[in-house]
Amino acid sequence: MSESDYALERRQMVAEQIARRGLREPRLLAAIEAVPRHRFVDAANRLWAYADNPLPIGHGQTISQPYIVALMINLLRLRGDERVLEVGTGSGYQAAILAHLAAEVHTVEFVPELAESARRMFEELGLNNVSCHIGDGSLGWKEAAPYEAVIVAAAAPRAPRPLLEQLAEGGRLVVPVGGRGYQELEIWHRHGDDFSMEKGIGVAFVPLLGEYGWKSGF
Ligand code: SAH
């Protein structure tokens, strides 16, 4: 397939999987349309890069279904001037979309090989407002805190306290909370030293590991 074939598939993905399901914010749709999802998956999976499902990215990890990426990013209500933290870089796909929607993106990944290939992709795509750090993202990334938005791409047993602490005033945290096979999204909002929380839809993510994650997986 040529780049223009992929671009056509991408436009269809945005129309059929995302806009048709009710996510119609133009900035969000434009950001998703700007990111070549096929370059973030293994060559063996390229043909399915724009399908309506998650895909393996190696190391037992997956790149989320496009609709779930769109839905979670939409919950952050980004306007363009924010500093954002993503936990779980994986392939770098979601971070690349965030880079189009916010001023500065910090993303933390446990698996060094995944972080390194994501960094290469950010460089190839000229995304110079994303920094990818290797480490335990359940602890957040203190060096660049506070963040107007934090998004976790793995399932946590509960909203990790360090991520709540690293939220800026008025900031939002979106995190899937629950165990193997089923979690619910939680959307946390900071007001001074108080936090409010709303529940979102049911999802299925790989486990968040680390100090505030599932210590030995699910
Ligand atoms: N956002 C990614 C998909 C993430 S899959 C994408 O767009 O491709 C979840 C990722 O979280 C995996 O890569 C896994 O290695 C990572 N992960 C799990 N626990 C982590 C932790 N405590 N800190 C950082 N990364 C973690």
PDB file of C-alpha atoms in Angstrom, residues 13-174:
ATOM      1  CA  MET A  13     -11.190   5.389  10.152  1.00  0.00           C
ATOM      2  CA  VAL A  14     -11.813   8.919  11.472  1.00  0.00           C
ATOM      3  CA  ALA A  15     -15.213   9.161   9.776  1.00  0.00           C
ATOM      4  CA  GLU A  16     -16.548   5.687  10.539  1.00  0.00           C
ATOM      5  CA  GLN A  17     -14.982   4.706  13.847  1.00  0.00           C
ATOM      6  CA  ILE A  18     -14.682   8.075  15.556  1.00  0.00           C
ATOM      7  CA  ALA A  19     -16.962  10.819  14.151  1.00  0.00           C
ATOM      8  CA  ARG A  20     -19.865   8.435  13.537  1.00  0.00           C
ATOM      9  CA  ARG A  21     -19.678   7.328  17.179  1.00  0.00           C
ATOM     10  CA  GLY A  22     -20.154  10.899  18.327  1.00  0.00           C
ATOM     11  CA  LEU A  23     -16.653  12.370  18.714  1.00  0.00           C
ATOM     12  CA  ARG A  24     -16.805  15.316  16.339  1.00  0.00           C
ATOM     13  CA  GLU A  25     -14.480  17.989  17.796  1.00  0.00           C
ATOM     14  CA  PRO A  26     -12.612  19.288  14.701  1.00  0.00           C
ATOM     15  CA  ARG A  27      -9.212  19.744  16.403  1.00  0.00           C
ATOM     16  CA  LEU A  28      -9.342  16.189  17.727  1.00  0.00           C
ATOM     17  CA  LEU A  29     -10.290  14.706  14.352  1.00  0.00           C
ATOM     18  CA  ALA A  30      -7.585  16.738  12.576  1.00  0.00           C
ATOM     19  CA  ALA A  31      -4.932  15.554  15.046  1.00  0.00           C
ATOM     20  CA  ILE A  32      -5.895  11.905  14.525  1.00  0.00           C
ATOM     21  CA  GLU A  33      -5.908  12.373  10.793  1.00  0.00           C
ATOM     22  CA  ALA A  34      -2.394  13.875  10.992  1.00  0.00           C
ATOM     23  CA  VAL A  35      -0.779  10.826  12.644  1.00  0.00           C
ATOM     24  CA  PRO A  36       0.237   7.855  10.435  1.00  0.00           C
ATOM     25  CA  ARG A  37      -0.897   4.978  12.672  1.00  0.00           C
ATOM     26  CA  HIS A  38       0.552   2.390  10.236  1.00  0.00           C
ATOM     27  CA  ARG A  39       4.079   3.583  11.074  1.00  0.00           C
ATOM     28  CA  PHE A  40       3.590   2.763  14.764  1.00  0.00           C
ATOM     29  CA  VAL A  41       2.765  -0.928  14.236  1.00  0.00           C
ATOM     30  CA  ASP A  42       5.026  -3.820  13.107  1.00  0.00           C
ATOM     31  CA  ALA A  43       5.340  -4.357   9.361  1.00  0.00           C
ATOM     32  CA  ALA A  44       3.378  -7.620   9.799  1.00  0.00           C
ATOM     33  CA  ASN A  45       0.359  -5.698  11.117  1.00  0.00           C
ATOM     34  CA  ARG A  46       0.437  -2.715   8.741  1.00  0.00           C
ATOM     35  CA  LEU A  47      -2.517  -3.893   6.691  1.00  0.00           C
ATOM     36  CA  TRP A  48      -4.693  -3.796   9.832  1.00  0.00           C
ATOM     37  CA  ALA A  49      -3.325  -0.511  11.150  1.00  0.00           C
ATOM     38  CA  TYR A  50      -6.631   1.318  10.563  1.00  0.00           C
ATOM     39  CA  ALA A  51      -8.950  -1.486  11.695  1.00  0.00           C
ATOM     40  CA  ASP A  52     -11.404  -1.002  14.568  1.00  0.00           C
ATOM     41  CA  ASN A  53      -9.331  -2.873  17.174  1.00  0.00           C
ATOM     42  CA  PRO A  54      -6.155  -2.828  19.270  1.00  0.00           C
ATOM     43  CA  LEU A  55      -2.935  -4.259  17.751  1.00  0.00           C
ATOM     44  CA  PRO A  56       0.164  -5.953  19.222  1.00  0.00           C
ATOM     45  CA  ILE A  57       3.312  -3.790  19.377  1.00  0.00           C
ATOM     46  CA  GLY A  58       5.695  -6.398  20.846  1.00  0.00           C
ATOM     47  CA  HIS A  59       6.832  -6.996  24.449  1.00  0.00           C
ATOM     48  CA  GLY A  60       3.314  -8.283  25.235  1.00  0.00           C
ATOM     49  CA  GLN A  61       1.919  -4.762  24.803  1.00  0.00           C
ATOM     50  CA  THR A  62      -0.790  -3.320  22.553  1.00  0.00           C
ATOM     51  CA  ILE A  63      -1.638  -0.068  20.798  1.00  0.00           C
ATOM     52  CA  SER A  64      -5.229   0.809  21.776  1.00  0.00           C
ATOM     53  CA  GLN A  65      -8.234   0.759  19.457  1.00  0.00           C
ATOM     54  CA  PRO A  66      -8.411   4.148  17.619  1.00  0.00           C
ATOM     55  CA  TYR A  67     -11.827   4.994  19.119  1.00  0.00           C
ATOM     56  CA  ILE A  68     -10.565   4.463  22.685  1.00  0.00           C
ATOM     57  CA  VAL A  69      -7.538   6.695  22.021  1.00  0.00           C
ATOM     58  CA  ALA A  70      -9.889   9.385  20.665  1.00  0.00           C
ATOM     59  CA  LEU A  71     -12.352   9.034  23.531  1.00  0.00           C
ATOM     60  CA  MET A  72      -9.721   9.259  26.266  1.00  0.00           C
ATOM     61  CA  ILE A  73      -7.960  12.224  24.661  1.00  0.00           C
ATOM     62  CA  ASN A  74     -11.328  13.957  24.204  1.00  0.00           C
ATOM     63  CA  LEU A  75     -11.937  13.653  27.969  1.00  0.00           C
ATOM     64  CA  LEU A  76      -8.833  15.805  28.557  1.00  0.00           C
ATOM     65  CA  ARG A  77     -10.508  18.803  26.810  1.00  0.00           C
ATOM     66  CA  LEU A  78      -7.161  20.097  25.466  1.00  0.00           C
ATOM     67  CA  ARG A  79      -7.092  23.646  24.041  1.00  0.00           C
ATOM     68  CA  GLY A  80      -3.487  23.739  22.879  1.00  0.00           C
ATOM     69  CA  ASP A  81      -1.517  25.475  25.628  1.00  0.00           C
ATOM     70  CA  GLU A  82      -1.233  22.574  28.087  1.00  0.00           C
ATOM     71  CA  ARG A  83       1.629  20.494  29.435  1.00  0.00           C
ATOM     72  CA  VAL A  84       0.497  16.852  29.289  1.00  0.00           C
ATOM     73  CA  LEU A  85       1.815  13.664  30.904  1.00  0.00           C
ATOM     74  CA  GLU A  86       1.150  10.267  29.338  1.00  0.00           C
ATOM     75  CA  VAL A  87       1.940   7.083  31.276  1.00  0.00           C
ATOM     76  CA  GLY A  88       2.678   4.098  29.000  1.00  0.00           C
ATOM     77  CA  THR A  89       4.265   5.336  25.757  1.00  0.00           C
ATOM     78  CA  GLY A  90       4.014   1.939  24.052  1.00  0.00           C
ATOM     79  CA  SER A  91       4.373   2.562  20.327  1.00  0.00           C
ATOM     80  CA  GLY A  92       4.161   6.348  20.790  1.00  0.00           C
ATOM     81  CA  TYR A  93       0.947   6.612  18.749  1.00  0.00           C
ATOM     82  CA  GLN A  94      -1.205   8.289  21.394  1.00  0.00           C
ATOM     83  CA  ALA A  95       1.647  10.627  22.399  1.00  0.00           C
ATOM     84  CA  ALA A  96       1.991  11.699  18.748  1.00  0.00           C
ATOM     85  CA  ILE A  97      -1.695  12.684  18.686  1.00  0.00           C
ATOM     86  CA  LEU A  98      -1.304  14.540  21.997  1.00  0.00           C
ATOM     87  CA  ALA A  99       1.658  16.418  20.491  1.00  0.00           C
ATOM     88  CA  HIS A 100      -0.738  17.932  17.925  1.00  0.00           C
ATOM     89  CA  LEU A 101      -3.210  19.025  20.611  1.00  0.00           C
ATOM     90  CA  ALA A 102      -1.058  20.394  23.451  1.00  0.00           C
ATOM     91  CA  ALA A 103       2.011  22.592  23.903  1.00  0.00           C
ATOM     92  CA  GLU A 104       4.284  20.031  25.555  1.00  0.00           C
ATOM     93  CA  VAL A 105       4.000  16.264  26.053  1.00  0.00           C
ATOM     94  CA  HIS A 106       5.967  14.104  28.495  1.00  0.00           C
ATOM     95  CA  THR A 107       5.506  10.373  28.142  1.00  0.00           C
ATOM     96  CA  VAL A 108       6.963   7.668  30.397  1.00  0.00           C
ATOM     97  CA  GLU A 109       7.589   4.036  29.394  1.00  0.00           C
ATOM     98  CA  PHE A 110       8.887   1.112  31.440  1.00  0.00           C
ATOM     99  CA  VAL A 111      10.267  -0.958  28.524  1.00  0.00           C
ATOM    100  CA  PRO A 112      13.430   0.761  27.195  1.00  0.00           C
ATOM    101  CA  GLU A 113      13.120  -0.781  23.692  1.00  0.00           C
ATOM    102  CA  LEU A 114       9.594   0.611  23.275  1.00  0.00           C
ATOM    103  CA  ALA A 115      10.706   4.036  24.502  1.00  0.00           C
ATOM    104  CA  GLU A 116      13.602   4.037  22.060  1.00  0.00           C
ATOM    105  CA  SER A 117      11.513   3.137  19.031  1.00  0.00           C
ATOM    106  CA  ALA A 118       8.862   5.712  20.031  1.00  0.00           C
ATOM    107  CA  ARG A 119      11.608   8.363  20.282  1.00  0.00           C
ATOM    108  CA  ARG A 120      12.782   7.478  16.782  1.00  0.00           C
ATOM    109  CA  MET A 121       9.243   7.900  15.467  1.00  0.00           C
ATOM    110  CA  PHE A 122       8.814  11.303  17.153  1.00  0.00           C
ATOM    111  CA  GLU A 123      12.048  12.394  15.509  1.00  0.00           C
ATOM    112  CA  GLU A 124      11.105  11.034  12.067  1.00  0.00           C
ATOM    113  CA  LEU A 125       7.747  12.797  12.284  1.00  0.00           C
ATOM    114  CA  GLY A 126       9.358  16.064  13.458  1.00  0.00           C
ATOM    115  CA  LEU A 127       7.382  16.097  16.731  1.00  0.00           C
ATOM    116  CA  ASN A 128       9.785  18.156  18.818  1.00  0.00           C
ATOM    117  CA  ASN A 129       7.363  18.947  21.661  1.00  0.00           C
ATOM    118  CA  VAL A 130       7.334  15.324  22.960  1.00  0.00           C
ATOM    119  CA  SER A 131       9.865  14.016  25.488  1.00  0.00           C
ATOM    120  CA  CYS A 132       9.940  10.292  26.134  1.00  0.00           C
ATOM    121  CA  HIS A 133      11.334   9.175  29.481  1.00  0.00           C
ATOM    122  CA  ILE A 134      12.223   5.650  30.612  1.00  0.00           C
ATOM    123  CA  GLY A 135      10.975   4.704  34.076  1.00  0.00           C
ATOM    124  CA  ASP A 136       8.057   3.894  36.355  1.00  0.00           C
ATOM    125  CA  GLY A 137       5.298   6.211  35.175  1.00  0.00           C
ATOM    126  CA  SER A 138       3.038   5.217  38.092  1.00  0.00           C
ATOM    127  CA  LEU A 139       5.219   7.718  39.981  1.00  0.00           C
ATOM    128  CA  GLY A 140       4.476  10.379  37.350  1.00  0.00           C
ATOM    129  CA  TRP A 141       7.340  12.524  36.083  1.00  0.00           C
ATOM    130  CA  LYS A 142       8.154  15.075  38.755  1.00  0.00           C
ATOM    131  CA  GLU A 143      10.771  16.967  36.760  1.00  0.00           C
ATOM    132  CA  ALA A 144       8.174  18.557  34.458  1.00  0.00           C
ATOM    133  CA  ALA A 145       5.152  18.742  36.841  1.00  0.00           C
ATOM    134  CA  PRO A 146       2.562  20.176  37.235  1.00  0.00           C
ATOM    135  CA  TYR A 147       0.459  19.004  34.281  1.00  0.00           C
ATOM    136  CA  GLU A 148      -2.865  20.364  33.079  1.00  0.00           C
ATOM    137  CA  ALA A 149      -3.671  16.864  31.820  1.00  0.00           C
ATOM    138  CA  VAL A 150      -2.504  13.344  32.669  1.00  0.00           C
ATOM    139  CA  ILE A 151      -3.530  10.239  30.710  1.00  0.00           C
ATOM    140  CA  VAL A 152      -2.735   6.649  31.664  1.00  0.00           C
ATOM    141  CA  ALA A 153      -2.665   4.015  28.916  1.00  0.00           C
ATOM    142  CA  ALA A 154      -2.616   0.989  31.233  1.00  0.00           C
ATOM    143  CA  ALA A 155      -4.972  -0.345  33.922  1.00  0.00           C
ATOM    144  CA  ALA A 156      -4.288   0.720  37.517  1.00  0.00           C
ATOM    145  CA  PRO A 157      -5.665  -0.808  40.754  1.00  0.00           C
ATOM    146  CA  ARG A 158      -6.658   2.754  41.770  1.00  0.00           C
ATOM    147  CA  ALA A 159      -5.819   6.269  40.569  1.00  0.00           C
ATOM    148  CA  PRO A 160      -2.084   6.594  41.399  1.00  0.00           C
ATOM    149  CA  ARG A 161      -1.629   9.245  44.101  1.00  0.00           C
ATOM    150  CA  PRO A 162       1.546  10.765  42.543  1.00  0.00           C
ATOM    151  CA  LEU A 163      -0.389  11.436  39.331  1.00  0.00           C
ATOM    152  CA  LEU A 164      -3.108  13.297  41.269  1.00  0.00           C
ATOM    153  CA  GLU A 165      -0.427  15.257  43.132  1.00  0.00           C
ATOM    154  CA  GLN A 166       1.265  16.276  39.884  1.00  0.00           C
ATOM    155  CA  LEU A 167      -1.958  17.779  38.449  1.00  0.00           C
ATOM    156  CA  ALA A 168      -2.076  21.553  38.041  1.00  0.00           C
ATOM    157  CA  GLU A 169      -5.008  23.554  39.449  1.00  0.00           C
ATOM    158  CA  GLY A 170      -8.059  22.702  37.329  1.00  0.00           C
ATOM    159  CA  GLY A 171      -6.153  19.787  35.779  1.00  0.00           C
ATOM    160  CA  ARG A 172      -7.621  16.464  34.667  1.00  0.00           C
ATOM    161  CA  LEU A 173      -6.458  12.855  34.987  1.00  0.00           C
ATOM    162  CA  VAL A 174      -7.944  10.055  32.868  1.00  0.00           C
TER     163      VAL A 174
END
